[in-house]
PDB file of N, CA and C in Angstrom:
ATOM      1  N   UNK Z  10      47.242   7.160  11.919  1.00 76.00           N
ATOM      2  CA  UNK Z  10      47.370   7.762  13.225  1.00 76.00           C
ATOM      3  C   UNK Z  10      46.179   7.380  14.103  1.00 76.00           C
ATOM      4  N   UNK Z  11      45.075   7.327  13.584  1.00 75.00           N
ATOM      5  CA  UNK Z  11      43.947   6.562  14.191  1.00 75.00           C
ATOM      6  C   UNK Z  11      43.739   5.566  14.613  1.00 75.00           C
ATOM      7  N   UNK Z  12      44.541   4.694  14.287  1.00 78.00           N
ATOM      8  CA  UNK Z  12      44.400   3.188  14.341  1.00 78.00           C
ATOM      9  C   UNK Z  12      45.703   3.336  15.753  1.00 78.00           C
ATOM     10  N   UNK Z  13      46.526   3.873  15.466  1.00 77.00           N
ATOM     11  CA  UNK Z  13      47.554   4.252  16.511  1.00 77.00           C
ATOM     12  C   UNK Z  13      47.016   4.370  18.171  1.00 77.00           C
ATOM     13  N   UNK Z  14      46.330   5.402  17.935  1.00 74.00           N
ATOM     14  CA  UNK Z  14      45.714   6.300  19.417  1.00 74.00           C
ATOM     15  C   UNK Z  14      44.601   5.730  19.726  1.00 74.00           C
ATOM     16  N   UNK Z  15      43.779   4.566  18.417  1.00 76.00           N
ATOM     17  CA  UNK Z  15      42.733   3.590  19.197  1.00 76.00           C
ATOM     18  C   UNK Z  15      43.065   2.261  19.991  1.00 76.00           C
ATOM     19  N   UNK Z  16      44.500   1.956  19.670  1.00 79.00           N
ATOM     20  CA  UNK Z  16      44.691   0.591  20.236  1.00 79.00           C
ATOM     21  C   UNK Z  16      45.877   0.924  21.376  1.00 79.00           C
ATOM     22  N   UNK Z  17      45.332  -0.234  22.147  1.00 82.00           N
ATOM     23  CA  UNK Z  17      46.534  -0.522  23.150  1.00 82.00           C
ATOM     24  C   UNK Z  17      47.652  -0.569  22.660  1.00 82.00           C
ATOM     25  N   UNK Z  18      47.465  -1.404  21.775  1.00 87.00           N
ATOM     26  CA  UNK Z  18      48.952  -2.084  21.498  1.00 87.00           C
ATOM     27  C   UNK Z  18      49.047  -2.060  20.069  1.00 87.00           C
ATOM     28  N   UNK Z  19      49.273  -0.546  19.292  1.00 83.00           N
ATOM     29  CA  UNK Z  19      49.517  -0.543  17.782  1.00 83.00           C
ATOM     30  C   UNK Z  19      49.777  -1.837  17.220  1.00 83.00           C
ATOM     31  N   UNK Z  20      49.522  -1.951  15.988  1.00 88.00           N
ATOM     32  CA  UNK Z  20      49.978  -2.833  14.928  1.00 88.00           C
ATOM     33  C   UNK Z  20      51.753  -2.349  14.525  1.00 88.00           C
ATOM     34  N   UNK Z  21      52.236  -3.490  14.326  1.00 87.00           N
ATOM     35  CA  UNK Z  21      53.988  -2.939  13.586  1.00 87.00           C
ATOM     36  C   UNK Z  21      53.582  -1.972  12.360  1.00 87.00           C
ATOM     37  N   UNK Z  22      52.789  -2.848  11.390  1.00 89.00           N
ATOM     38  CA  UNK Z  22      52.789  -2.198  10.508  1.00 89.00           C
ATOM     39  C   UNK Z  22      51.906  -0.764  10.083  1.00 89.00           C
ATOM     40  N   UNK Z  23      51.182  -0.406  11.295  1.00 86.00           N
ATOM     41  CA  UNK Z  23      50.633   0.879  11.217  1.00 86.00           C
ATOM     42  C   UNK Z  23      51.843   1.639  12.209  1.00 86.00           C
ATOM     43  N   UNK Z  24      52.514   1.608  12.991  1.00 82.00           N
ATOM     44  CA  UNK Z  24      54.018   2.346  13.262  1.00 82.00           C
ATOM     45  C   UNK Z  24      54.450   2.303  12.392  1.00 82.00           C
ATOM     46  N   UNK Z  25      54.905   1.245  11.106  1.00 85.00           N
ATOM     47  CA  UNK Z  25      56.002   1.343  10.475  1.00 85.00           C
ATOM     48  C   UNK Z  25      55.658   2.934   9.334  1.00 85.00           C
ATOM     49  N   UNK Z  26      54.143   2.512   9.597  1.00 85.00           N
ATOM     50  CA  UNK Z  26      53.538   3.563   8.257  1.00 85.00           C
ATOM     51  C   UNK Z  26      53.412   5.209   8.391  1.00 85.00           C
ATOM     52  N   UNK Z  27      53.884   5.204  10.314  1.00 79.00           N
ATOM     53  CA  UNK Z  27      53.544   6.595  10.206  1.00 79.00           C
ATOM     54  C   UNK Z  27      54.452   6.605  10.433  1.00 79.00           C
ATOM     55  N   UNK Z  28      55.801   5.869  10.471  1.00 79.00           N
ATOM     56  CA  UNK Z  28      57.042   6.527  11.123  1.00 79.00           C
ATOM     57  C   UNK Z  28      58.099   7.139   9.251  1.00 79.00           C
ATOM     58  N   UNK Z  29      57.688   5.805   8.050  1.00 83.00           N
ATOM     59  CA  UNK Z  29      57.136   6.446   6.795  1.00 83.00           C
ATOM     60  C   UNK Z  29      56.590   7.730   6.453  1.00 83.00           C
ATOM     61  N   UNK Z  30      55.410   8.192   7.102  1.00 77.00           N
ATOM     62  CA  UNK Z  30      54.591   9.644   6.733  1.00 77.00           C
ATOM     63  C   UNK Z  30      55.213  10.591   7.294  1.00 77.00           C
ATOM     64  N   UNK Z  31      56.008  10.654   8.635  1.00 73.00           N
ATOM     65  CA  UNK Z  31      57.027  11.382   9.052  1.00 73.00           C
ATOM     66  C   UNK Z  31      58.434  11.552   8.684  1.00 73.00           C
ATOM     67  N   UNK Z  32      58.791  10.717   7.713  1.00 74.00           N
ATOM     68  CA  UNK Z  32      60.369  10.301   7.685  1.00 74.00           C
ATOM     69  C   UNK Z  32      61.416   9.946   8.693  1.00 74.00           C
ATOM     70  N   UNK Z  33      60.521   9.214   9.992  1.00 74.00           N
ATOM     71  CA  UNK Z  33      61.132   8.999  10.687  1.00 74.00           C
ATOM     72  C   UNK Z  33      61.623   7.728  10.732  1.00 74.00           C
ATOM     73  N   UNK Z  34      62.553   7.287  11.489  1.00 76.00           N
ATOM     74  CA  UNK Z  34      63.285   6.074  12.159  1.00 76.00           C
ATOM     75  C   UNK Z  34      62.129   5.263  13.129  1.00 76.00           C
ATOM     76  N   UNK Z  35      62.008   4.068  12.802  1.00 76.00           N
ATOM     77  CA  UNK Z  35      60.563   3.242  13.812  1.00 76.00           C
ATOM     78  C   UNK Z  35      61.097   3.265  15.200  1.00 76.00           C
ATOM     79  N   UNK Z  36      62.730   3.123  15.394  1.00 80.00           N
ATOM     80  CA  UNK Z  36      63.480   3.038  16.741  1.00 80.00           C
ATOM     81  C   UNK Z  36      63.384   4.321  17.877  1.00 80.00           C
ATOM     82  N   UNK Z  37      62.900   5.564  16.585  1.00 79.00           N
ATOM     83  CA  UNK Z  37      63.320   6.884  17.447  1.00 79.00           C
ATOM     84  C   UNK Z  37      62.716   7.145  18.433  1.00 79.00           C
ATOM     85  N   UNK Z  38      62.931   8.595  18.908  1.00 81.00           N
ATOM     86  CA  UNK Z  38      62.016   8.944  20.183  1.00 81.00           C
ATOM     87  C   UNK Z  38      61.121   9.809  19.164  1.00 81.00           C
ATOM     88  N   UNK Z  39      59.865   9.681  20.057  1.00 80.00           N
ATOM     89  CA  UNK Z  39      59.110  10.911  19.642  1.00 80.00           C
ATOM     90  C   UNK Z  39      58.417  12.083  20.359  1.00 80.00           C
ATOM     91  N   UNK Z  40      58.058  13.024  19.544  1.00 82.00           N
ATOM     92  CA  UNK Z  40      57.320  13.989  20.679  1.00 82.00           C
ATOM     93  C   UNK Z  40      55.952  13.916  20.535  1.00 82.00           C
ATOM     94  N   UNK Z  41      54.981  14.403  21.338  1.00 83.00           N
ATOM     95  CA  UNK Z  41      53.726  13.937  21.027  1.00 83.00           C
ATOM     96  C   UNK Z  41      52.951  15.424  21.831  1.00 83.00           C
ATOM     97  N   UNK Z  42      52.063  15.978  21.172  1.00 86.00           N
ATOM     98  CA  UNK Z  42      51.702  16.880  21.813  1.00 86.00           C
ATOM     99  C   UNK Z  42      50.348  17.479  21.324  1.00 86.00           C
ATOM    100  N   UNK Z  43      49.286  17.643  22.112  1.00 85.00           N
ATOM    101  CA  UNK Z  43      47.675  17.764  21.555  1.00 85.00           C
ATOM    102  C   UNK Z  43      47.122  19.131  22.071  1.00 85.00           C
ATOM    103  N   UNK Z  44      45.927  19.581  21.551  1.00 88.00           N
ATOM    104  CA  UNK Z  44      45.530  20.430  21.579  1.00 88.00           C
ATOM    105  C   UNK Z  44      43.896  20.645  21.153  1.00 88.00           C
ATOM    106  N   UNK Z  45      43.183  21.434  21.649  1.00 88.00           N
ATOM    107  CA  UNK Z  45      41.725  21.294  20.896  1.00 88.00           C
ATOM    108  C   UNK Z  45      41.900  22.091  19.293  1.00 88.00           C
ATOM    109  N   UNK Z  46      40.861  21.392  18.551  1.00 88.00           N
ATOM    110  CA  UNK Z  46      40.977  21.589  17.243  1.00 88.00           C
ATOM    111  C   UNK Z  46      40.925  23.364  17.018  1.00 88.00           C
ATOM    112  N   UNK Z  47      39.507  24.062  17.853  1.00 88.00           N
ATOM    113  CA  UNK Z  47      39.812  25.487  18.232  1.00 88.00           C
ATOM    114  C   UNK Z  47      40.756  25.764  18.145  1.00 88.00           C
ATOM    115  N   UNK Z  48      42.147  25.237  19.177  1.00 83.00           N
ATOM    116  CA  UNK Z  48      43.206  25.967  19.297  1.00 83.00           C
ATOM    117  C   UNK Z  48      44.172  25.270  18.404  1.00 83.00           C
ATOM    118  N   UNK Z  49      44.351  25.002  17.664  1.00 87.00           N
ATOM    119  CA  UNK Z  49      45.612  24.153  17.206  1.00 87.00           C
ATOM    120  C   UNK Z  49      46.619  25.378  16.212  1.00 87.00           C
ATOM    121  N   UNK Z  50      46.419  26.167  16.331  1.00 91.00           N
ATOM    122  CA  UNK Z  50      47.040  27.061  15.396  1.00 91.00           C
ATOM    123  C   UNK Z  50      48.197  27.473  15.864  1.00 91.00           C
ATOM    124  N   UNK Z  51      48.419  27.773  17.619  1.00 91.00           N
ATOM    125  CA  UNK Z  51      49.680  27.294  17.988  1.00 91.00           C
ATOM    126  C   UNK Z  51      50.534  26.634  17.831  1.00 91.00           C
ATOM    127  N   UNK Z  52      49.746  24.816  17.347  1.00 91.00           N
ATOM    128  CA  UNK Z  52      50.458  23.714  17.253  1.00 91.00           C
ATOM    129  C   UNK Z  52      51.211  23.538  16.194  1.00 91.00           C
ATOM    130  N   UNK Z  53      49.825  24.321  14.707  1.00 91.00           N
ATOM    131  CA  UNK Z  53      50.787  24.369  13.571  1.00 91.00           C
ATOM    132  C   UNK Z  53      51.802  25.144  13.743  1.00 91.00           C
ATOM    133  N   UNK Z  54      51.580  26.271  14.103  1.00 94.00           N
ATOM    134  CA  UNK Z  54      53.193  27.397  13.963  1.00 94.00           C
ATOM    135  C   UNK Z  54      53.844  26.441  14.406  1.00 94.00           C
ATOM    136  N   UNK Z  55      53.978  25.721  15.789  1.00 92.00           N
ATOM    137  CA  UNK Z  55      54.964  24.594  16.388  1.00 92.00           C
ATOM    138  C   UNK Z  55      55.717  23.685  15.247  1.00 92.00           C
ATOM    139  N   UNK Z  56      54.820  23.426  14.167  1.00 91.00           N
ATOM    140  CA  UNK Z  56      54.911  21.916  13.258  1.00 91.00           C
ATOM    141  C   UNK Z  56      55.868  22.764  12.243  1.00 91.00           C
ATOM    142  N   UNK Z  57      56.101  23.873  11.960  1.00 93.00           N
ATOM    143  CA  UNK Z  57      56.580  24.384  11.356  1.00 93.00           C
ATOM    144  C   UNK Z  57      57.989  24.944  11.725  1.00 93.00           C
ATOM    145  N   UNK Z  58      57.970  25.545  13.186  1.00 93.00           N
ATOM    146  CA  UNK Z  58      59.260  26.031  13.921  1.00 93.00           C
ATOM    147  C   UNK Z  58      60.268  24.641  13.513  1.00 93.00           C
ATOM    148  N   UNK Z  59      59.710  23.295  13.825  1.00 88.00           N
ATOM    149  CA  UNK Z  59      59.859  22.055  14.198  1.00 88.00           C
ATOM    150  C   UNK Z  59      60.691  22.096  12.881  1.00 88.00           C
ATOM    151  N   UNK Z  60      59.730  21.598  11.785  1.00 86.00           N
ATOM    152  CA  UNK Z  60      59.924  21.434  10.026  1.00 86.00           C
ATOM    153  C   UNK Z  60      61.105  22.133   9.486  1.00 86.00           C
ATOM    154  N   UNK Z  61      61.865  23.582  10.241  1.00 92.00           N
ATOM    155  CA  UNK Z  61      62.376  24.367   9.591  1.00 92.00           C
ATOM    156  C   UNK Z  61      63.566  24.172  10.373  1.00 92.00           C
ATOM    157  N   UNK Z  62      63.814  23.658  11.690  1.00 87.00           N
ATOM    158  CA  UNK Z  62      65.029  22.590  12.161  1.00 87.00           C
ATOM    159  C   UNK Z  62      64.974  21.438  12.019  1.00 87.00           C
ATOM    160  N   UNK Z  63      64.819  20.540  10.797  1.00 82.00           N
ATOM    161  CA  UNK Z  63      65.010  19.657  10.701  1.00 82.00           C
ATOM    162  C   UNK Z  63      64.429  18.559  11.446  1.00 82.00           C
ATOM    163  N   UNK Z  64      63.288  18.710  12.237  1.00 80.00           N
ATOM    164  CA  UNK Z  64      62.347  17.929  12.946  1.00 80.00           C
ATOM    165  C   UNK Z  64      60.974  17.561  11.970  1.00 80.00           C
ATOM    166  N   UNK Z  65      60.942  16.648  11.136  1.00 79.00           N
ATOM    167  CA  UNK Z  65      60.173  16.618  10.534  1.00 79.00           C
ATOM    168  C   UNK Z  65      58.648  16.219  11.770  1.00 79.00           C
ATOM    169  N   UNK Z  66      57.491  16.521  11.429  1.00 84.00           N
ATOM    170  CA  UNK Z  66      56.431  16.755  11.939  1.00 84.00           C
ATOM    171  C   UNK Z  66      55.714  16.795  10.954  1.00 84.00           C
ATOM    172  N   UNK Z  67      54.191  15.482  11.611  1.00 85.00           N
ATOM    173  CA  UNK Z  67      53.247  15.538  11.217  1.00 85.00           C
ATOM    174  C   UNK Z  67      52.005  16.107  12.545  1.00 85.00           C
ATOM    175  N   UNK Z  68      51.001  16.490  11.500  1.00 89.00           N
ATOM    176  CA  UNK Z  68      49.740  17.167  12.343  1.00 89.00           C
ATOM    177  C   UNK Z  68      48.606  16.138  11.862  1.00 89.00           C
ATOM    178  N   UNK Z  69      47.740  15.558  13.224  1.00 86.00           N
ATOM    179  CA  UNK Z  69      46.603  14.581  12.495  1.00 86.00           C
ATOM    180  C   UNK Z  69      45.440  15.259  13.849  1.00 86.00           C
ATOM    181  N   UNK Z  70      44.577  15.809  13.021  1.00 86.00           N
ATOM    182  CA  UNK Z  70      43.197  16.155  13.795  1.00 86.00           C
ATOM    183  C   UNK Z  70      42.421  15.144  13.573  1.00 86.00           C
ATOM    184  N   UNK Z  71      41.460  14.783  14.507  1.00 80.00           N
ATOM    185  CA  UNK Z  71      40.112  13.596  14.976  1.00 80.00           C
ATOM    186  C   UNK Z  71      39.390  14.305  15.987  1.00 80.00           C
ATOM    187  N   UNK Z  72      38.270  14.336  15.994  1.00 80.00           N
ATOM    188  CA  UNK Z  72      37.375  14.348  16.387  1.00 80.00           C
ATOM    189  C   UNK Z  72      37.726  15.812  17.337  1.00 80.00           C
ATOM    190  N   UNK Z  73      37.895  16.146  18.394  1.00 85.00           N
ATOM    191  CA  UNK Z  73      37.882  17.041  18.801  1.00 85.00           C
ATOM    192  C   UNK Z  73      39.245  17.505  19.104  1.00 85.00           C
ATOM    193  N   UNK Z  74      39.987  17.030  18.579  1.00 86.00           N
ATOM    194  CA  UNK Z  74      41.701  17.295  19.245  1.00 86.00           C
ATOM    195  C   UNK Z  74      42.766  17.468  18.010  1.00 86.00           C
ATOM    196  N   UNK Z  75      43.908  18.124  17.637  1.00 89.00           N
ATOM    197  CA  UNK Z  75      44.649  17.935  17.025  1.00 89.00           C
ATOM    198  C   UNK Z  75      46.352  17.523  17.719  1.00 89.00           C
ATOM    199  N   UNK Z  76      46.628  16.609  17.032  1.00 88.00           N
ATOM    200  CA  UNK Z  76      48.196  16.011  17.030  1.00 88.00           C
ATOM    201  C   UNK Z  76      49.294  16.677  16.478  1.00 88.00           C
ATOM    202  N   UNK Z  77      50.165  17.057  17.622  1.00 90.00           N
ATOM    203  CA  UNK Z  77      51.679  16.646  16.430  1.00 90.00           C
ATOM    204  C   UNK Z  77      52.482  15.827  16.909  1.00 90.00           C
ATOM    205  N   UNK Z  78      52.700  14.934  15.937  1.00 86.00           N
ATOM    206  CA  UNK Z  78      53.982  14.038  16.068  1.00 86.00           C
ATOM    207  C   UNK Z  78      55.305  14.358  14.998  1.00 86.00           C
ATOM    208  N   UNK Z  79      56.462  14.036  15.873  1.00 84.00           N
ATOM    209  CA  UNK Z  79      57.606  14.595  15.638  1.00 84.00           C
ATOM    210  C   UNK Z  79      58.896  13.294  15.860  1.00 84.00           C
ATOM    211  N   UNK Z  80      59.894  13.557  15.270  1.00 78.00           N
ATOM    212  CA  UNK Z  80      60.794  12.341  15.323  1.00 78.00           C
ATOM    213  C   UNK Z  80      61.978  13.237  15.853  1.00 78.00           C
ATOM    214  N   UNK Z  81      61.895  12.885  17.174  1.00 75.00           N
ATOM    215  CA  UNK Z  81      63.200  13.899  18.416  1.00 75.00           C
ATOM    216  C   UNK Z  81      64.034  13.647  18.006  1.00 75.00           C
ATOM    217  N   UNK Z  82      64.806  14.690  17.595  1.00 69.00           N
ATOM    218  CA  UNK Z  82      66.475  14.587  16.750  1.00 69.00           C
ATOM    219  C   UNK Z  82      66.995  15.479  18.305  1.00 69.00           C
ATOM    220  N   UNK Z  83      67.217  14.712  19.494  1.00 61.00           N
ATOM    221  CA  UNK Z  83      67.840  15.704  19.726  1.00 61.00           C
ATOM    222  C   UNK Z  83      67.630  16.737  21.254  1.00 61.00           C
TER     223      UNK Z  83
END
């Protein structure tokens, strides 16, 4: 996910790897949504609302921010 949000222009094979860690489709849409690491506890409940309809979701914190990425079913 790092290598993701540092480059312009991802590598294929670091998409292919998180779309892998998500169980997602490389073609899909996604959701993308951040937060400070302080607050991210919203985000998890989110990653979970998400997880429990069938939106699989990952959470990746760096440095001062946390991620969720999600594979939009929808």
């Amino acid at each position: 996910m790092t290598a993701i949000l540092n480059s312009d222009s991802p590598a294929e094979e670091d998409l292919h790897n998180l779309a892998l860690a998500i169980d997602a489709d490389l073609d899909s849409n996604f959701v993308v949504v951040a937060a400070t690491v302080q607050g991210d506890h919203e985000l998890r409940k989110a990653a979970g609302r998400l997880a429990a309809t069938d939106h699989p979701a990952y959470i990746h914190s760096t440095g001062h921010f946390s991620l969720l990425v999600s594979d939009w079913k929808g």
